[in-house]
Coordinates of C-alpha atoms in Angstrom, one line a residue:
Chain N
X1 CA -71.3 50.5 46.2
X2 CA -68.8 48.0 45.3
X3 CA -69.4 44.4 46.2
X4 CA -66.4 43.5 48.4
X5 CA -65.3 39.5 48.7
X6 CA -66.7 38.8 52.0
X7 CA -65.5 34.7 53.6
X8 CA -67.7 32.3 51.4
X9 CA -66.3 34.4 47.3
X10 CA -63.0 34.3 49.0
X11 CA -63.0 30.5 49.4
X12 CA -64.2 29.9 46.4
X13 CA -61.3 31.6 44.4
X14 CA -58.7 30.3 47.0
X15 CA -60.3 26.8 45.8
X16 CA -60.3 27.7 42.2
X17 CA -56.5 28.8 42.5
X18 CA -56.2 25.5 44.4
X19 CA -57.4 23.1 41.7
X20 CA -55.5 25.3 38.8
X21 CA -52.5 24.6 40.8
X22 CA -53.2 20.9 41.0
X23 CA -53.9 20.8 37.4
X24 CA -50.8 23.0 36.3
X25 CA -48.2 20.1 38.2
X26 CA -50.7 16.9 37.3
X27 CA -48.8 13.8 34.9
X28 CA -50.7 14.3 31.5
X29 CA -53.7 12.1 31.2
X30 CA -54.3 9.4 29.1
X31 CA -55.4 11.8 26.2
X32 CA -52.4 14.3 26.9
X33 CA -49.3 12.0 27.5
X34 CA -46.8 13.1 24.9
X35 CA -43.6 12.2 24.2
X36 CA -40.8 13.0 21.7
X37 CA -37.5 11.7 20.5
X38 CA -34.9 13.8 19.2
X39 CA -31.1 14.8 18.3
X40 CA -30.9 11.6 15.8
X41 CA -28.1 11.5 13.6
X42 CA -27.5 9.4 10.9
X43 CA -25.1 6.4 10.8
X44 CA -22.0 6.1 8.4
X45 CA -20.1 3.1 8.8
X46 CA -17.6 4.4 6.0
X47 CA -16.3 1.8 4.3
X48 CA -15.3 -1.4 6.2
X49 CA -12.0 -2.4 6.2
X50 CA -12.4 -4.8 9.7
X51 CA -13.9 -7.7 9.1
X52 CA -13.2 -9.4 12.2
X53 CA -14.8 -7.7 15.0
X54 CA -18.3 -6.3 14.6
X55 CA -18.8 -3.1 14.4
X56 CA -20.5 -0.2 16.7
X57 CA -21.7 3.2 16.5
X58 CA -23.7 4.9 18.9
X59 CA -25.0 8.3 19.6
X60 CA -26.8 9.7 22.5
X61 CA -30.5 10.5 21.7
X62 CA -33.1 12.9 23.3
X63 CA -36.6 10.9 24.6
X64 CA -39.0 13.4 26.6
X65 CA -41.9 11.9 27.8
X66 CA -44.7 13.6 30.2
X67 CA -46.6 10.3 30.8
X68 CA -46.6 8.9 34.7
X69 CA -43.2 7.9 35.9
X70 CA -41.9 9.4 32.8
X71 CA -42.3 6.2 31.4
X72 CA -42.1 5.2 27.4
X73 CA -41.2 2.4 25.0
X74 CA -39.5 2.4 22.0
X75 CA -40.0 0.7 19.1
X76 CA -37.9 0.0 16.0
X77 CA -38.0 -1.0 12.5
X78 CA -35.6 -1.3 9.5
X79 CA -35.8 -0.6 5.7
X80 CA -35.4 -4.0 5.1
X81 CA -38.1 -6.2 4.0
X82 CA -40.6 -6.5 6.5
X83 CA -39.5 -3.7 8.6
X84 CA -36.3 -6.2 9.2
X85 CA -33.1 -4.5 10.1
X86 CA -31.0 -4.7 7.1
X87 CA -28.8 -2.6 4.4
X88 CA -29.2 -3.2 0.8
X89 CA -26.8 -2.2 -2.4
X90 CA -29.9 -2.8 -4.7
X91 CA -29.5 -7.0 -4.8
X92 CA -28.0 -8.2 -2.0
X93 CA -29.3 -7.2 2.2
X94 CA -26.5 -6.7 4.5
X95 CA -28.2 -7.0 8.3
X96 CA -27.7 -5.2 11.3
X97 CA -29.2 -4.9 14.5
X98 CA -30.2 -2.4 16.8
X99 CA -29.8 -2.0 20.8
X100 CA -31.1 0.3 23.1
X101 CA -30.2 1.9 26.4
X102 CA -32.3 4.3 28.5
X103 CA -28.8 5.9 29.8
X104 CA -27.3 8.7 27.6
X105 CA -23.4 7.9 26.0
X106 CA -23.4 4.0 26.1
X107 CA -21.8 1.8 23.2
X108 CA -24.1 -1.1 24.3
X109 CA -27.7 -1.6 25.0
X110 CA -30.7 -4.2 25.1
X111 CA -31.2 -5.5 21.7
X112 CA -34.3 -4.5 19.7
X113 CA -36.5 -6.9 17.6
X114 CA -38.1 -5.0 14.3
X115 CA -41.6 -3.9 15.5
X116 CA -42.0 -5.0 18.8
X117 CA -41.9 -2.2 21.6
X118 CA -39.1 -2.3 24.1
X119 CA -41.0 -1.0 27.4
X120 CA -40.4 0.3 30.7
X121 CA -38.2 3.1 29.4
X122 CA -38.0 5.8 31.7
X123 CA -36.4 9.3 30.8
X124 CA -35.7 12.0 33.3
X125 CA -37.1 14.9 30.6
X126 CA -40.7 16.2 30.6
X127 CA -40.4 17.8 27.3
X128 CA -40.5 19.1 24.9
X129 CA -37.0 18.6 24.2
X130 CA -34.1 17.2 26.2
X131 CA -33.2 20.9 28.9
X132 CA -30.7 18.9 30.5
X133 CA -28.9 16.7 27.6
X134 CA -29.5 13.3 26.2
X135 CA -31.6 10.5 28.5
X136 CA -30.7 7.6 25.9
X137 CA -28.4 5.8 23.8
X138 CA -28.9 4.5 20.1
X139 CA -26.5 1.3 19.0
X140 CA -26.4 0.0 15.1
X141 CA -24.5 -3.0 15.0
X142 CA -23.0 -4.7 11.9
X143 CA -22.0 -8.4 13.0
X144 CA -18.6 -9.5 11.8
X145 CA -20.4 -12.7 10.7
X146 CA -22.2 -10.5 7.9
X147 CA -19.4 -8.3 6.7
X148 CA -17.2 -10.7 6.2
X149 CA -19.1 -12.3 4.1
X150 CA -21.1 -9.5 2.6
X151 CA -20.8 -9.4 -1.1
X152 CA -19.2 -5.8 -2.4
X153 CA -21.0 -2.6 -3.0
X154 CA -22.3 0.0 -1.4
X155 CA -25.1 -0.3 1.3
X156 CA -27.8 1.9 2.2
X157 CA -31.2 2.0 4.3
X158 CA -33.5 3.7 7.2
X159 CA -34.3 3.2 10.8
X160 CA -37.5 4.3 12.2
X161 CA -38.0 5.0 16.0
X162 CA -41.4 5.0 17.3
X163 CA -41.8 6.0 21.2
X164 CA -44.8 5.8 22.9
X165 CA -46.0 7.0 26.4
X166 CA -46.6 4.3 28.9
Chain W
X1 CA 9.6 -29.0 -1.1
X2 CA 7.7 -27.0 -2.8
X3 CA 6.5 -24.3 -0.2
X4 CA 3.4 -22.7 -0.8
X5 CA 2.7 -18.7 -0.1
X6 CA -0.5 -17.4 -0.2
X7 CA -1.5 -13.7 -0.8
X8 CA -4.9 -11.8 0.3
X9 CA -5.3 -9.6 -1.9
X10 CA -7.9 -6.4 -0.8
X11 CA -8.8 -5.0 -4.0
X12 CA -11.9 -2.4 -4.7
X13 CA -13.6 -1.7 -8.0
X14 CA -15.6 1.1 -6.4
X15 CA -14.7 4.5 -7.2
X16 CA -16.8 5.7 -4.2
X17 CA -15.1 4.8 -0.8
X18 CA -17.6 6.6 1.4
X19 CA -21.3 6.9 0.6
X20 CA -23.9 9.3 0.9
X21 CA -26.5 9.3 3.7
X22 CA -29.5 7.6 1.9
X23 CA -31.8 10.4 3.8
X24 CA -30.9 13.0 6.4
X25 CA -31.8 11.9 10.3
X26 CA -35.0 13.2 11.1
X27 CA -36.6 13.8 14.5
X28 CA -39.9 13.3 15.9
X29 CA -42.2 16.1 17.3
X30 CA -43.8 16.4 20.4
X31 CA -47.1 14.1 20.0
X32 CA -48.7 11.7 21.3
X33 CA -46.6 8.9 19.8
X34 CA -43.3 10.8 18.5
X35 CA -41.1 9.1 15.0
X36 CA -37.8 9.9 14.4
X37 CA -35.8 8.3 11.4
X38 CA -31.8 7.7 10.8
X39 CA -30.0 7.0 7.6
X40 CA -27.4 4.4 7.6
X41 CA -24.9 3.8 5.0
X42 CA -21.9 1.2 4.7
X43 CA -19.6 0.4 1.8
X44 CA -18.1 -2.5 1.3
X45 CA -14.8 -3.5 -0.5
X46 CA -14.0 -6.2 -3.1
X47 CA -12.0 -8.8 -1.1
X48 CA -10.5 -12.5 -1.8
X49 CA -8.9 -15.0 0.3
X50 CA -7.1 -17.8 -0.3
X51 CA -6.5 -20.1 2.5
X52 CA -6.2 -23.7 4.0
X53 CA -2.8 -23.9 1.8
X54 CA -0.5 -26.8 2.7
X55 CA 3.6 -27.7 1.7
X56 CA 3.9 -29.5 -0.9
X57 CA 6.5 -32.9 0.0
X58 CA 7.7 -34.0 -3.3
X59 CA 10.5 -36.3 -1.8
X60 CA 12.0 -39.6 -2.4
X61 CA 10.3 -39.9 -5.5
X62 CA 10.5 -43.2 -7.9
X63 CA 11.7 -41.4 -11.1
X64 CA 9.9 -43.9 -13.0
X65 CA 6.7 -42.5 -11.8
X66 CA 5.2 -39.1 -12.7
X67 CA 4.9 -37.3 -9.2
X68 CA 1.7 -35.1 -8.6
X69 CA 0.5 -33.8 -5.5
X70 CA -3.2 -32.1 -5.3
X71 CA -4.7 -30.4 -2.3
X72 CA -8.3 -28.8 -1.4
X73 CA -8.2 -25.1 -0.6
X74 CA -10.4 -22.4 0.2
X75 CA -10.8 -19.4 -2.3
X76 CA -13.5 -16.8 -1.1
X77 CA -14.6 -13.7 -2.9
X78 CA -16.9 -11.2 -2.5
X79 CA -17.0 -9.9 -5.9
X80 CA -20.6 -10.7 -8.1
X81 CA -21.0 -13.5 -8.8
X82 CA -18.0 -14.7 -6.4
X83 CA -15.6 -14.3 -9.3
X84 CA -12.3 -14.5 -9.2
X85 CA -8.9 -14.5 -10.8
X86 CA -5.5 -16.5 -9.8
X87 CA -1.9 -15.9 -10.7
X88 CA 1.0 -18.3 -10.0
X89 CA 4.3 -17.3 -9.7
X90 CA 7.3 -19.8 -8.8
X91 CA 10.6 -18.6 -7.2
X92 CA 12.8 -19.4 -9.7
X93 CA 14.3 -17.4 -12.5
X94 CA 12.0 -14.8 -13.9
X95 CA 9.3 -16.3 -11.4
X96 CA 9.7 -19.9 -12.7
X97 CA 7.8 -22.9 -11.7
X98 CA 11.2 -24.6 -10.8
X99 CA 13.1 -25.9 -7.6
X100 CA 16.8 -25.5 -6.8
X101 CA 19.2 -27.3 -4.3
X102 CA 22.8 -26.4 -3.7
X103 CA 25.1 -28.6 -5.7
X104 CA 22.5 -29.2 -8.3
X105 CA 23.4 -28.8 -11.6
X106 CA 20.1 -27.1 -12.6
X107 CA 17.2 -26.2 -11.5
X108 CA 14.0 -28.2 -11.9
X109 CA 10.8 -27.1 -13.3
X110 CA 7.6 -28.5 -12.3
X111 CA 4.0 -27.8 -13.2
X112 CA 1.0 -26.2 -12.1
X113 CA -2.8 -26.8 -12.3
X114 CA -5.5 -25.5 -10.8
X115 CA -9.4 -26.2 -10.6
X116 CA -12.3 -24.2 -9.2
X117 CA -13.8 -27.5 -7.9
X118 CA -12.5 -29.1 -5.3
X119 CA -11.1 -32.3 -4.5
X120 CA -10.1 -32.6 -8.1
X121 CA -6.3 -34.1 -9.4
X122 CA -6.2 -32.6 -12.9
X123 CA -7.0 -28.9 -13.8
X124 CA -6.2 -26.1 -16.2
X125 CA -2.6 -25.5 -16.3
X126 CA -1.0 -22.0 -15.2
X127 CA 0.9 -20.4 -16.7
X128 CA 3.5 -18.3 -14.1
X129 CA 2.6 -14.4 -13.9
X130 CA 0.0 -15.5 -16.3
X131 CA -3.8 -14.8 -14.5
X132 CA -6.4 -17.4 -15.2
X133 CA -9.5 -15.7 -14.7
X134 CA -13.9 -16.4 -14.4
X135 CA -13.5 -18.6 -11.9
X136 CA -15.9 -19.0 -9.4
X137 CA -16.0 -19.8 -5.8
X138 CA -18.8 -21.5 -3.7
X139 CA -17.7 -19.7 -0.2
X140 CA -19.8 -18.4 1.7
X141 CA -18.0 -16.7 4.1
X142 CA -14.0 -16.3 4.0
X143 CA -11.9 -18.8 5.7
X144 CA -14.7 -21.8 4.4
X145 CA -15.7 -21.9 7.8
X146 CA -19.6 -22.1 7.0
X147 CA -20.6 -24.0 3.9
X148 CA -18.0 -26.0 2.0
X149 CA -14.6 -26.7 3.4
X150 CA -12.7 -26.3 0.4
X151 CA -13.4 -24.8 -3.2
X152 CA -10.9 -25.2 -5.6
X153 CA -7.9 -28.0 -5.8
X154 CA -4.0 -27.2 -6.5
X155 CA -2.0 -29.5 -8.0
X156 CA 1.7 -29.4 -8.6
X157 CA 3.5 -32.0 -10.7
X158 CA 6.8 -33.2 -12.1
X159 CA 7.0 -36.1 -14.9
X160 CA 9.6 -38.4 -15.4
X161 CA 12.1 -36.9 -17.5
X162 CA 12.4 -34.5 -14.7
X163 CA 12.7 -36.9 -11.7
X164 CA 15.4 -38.6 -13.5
X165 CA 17.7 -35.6 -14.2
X166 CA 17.3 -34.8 -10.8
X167 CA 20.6 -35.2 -8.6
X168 CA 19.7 -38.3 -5.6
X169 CA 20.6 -37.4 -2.2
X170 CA 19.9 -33.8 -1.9
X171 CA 16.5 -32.0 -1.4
X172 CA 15.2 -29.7 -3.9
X173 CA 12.9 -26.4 -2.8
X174 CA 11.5 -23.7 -4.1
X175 CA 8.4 -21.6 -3.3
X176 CA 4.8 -21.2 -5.1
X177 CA 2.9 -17.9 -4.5
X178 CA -0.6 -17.9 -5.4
X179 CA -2.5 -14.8 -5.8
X180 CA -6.0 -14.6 -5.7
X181 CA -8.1 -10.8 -7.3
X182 CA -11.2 -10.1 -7.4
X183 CA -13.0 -10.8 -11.3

């Protein structure tokens, strides 16, 4: 004869599927916060010919982030020396700098210093990956005060993004 | 009056115009920090400037008196080094250093120097359309407006023998154009 749930086995498993609920729609926890940045292109500046104004080019960036409040920072840091945000032809640095926004298709942002997190960041995607677009926007900067004195050649280098759950 | 036009002249020795990522943009992975990377990549073009060029007043001369006029400009480049070239070139006949007036009986010629120092009254003489290269400037930035004021000194002249063929009364002009290149 089969043994059939009687009141106490049924409340167990309606507790079981409870808690597996709870888990299933739970922030991650300190060991599973994860977070991701994607859809990065690279920057071409092309070769100057305005020396007067400075010089802008964004691009709309994917952060997911599954931490509480969907919170992260960011962190940058050039090629330069000392992680510093600068260029180089091979002799001479040609600096830039670097904003921030956590709002997808702006030209302007809150500048970053090299290797120091930029927190409070909040992203409206769980992850992985950006479902619903970009949550942020990327702006390199070269100053009109460099470039117009910036000695000829061509210039080259790498920005780094680190993001981190909060 | 011996007006004097400047040129800027944009100038580049690079073959390559537009450069090549230095390493294709990378993204970052799902993680528990996540690092994403972006190339960047600018070129920039040999430029000069001249600037900070004044008239040149070269009236009511004593003809007794060899006449010379120097002035402090600013000549930026951003070629190594900061090298540069300069060519002078004078609106009379066959580009002439010389001035004209109407009801003159000639034109007059006067001279040209030029230093790469400034604040200097004697310099190497050009010669017009002729370039007079390796020079170097001590801008920093292009219009002199960070570090020194002036780097090189112009200085136009006329001697005697000159002044006293000169008809009195009427005023003489002409124009100087300076160009500046990249070395």
């Amino acid at each position: 004869m089969g043994r059939s749930a009687g009141p106490a086995r049924l409340g167990m498993r309606i507790a079981e599927c409870t808690l597996i609920a709870l888990l299933c729609h739970q922030p991650g926890t300190a060991q599973s916060m994860k977070v991701e940045v994607s859809g990065l292109s690279d920057v071409n500046f092309g070769q100057i010919t305005n020396f007067q104004t400075d010089l802008r080019q964004a691009q709309s960036v994917c952060v997911a982030a599954n931490s509480s409040g969907l919170r992260y920072s960011v962190q940058a840091s050039g090629s330069g020396s000392g992680g510093s945000f600068a260029l180089s032809n091979g002799v001479y640095d040609l600096p830039y700098t670097v904003e921030w926004s956590p709002t997808p298709g702006g030209t302007s942002g809150v500048a970053l210093s090299a290797l120091t997190p930029l927190a409070a960041q909040t992203t409206s995607e769980r992850g992985p990956r950006c479902k619903d677009g970009p949550t942020a926007s990327l702006v390199v900067v070269l100053r009109a005060s460099e470039t117009s004195r910036a000695l000829q050649g061509n210039y080259s280098g790498s920005l780094t993004l680190l993001i981190s759950p909060e | 009056m011996v007006k004097v036009s400047k040129y800027l002249v944009l100038t580049s020795t690079l073959g390559l115009l537009v450069t090549a990522p230095v390493a294709a943009a990378t993204d970052g992975t799902f993680g528990a920090t996540s690092t994403g990377t972006v190339g960047i990549n600018a070129s920039v073009p040999g430029r000069v400037r001249i600037s900070k060029l004044t008239d040149i007043d070269l009236t009511n001369l004593d003809p007794t008196v060899a006449a010379s006029r120097a002035q402090n400009v600013c000549v930026w480049s951003n070629a190594a080094s900061r090298r540069y070239s300069i060519t002078a070139t004078g609106s009379g006949a066959a580009n002439a250093f010389t001035l004209d007036a109407v009801g003159a009986p000639a034109a007059v010629p006067y001279t040209v120097q030029w230093s790469a120092t400034s604040g200097q009254t004697t310099g190497l003489s050009l010669a017009a359309g002729s370039a007079l290269g390796a020079l170097t400037s001590t801008a920093i930035n292009s219009d002199c407006s960070a570090g020194p004021a002036t780097t090189a000194s112009l200085i136009v002249g006329m001697d005697t023998t000159t002044l006293q063929s000169m008809t009195s009364g009427i005023v003489y002009t002409g124009t100087l154009t300076l160009m500046v290149a990249p070395d």
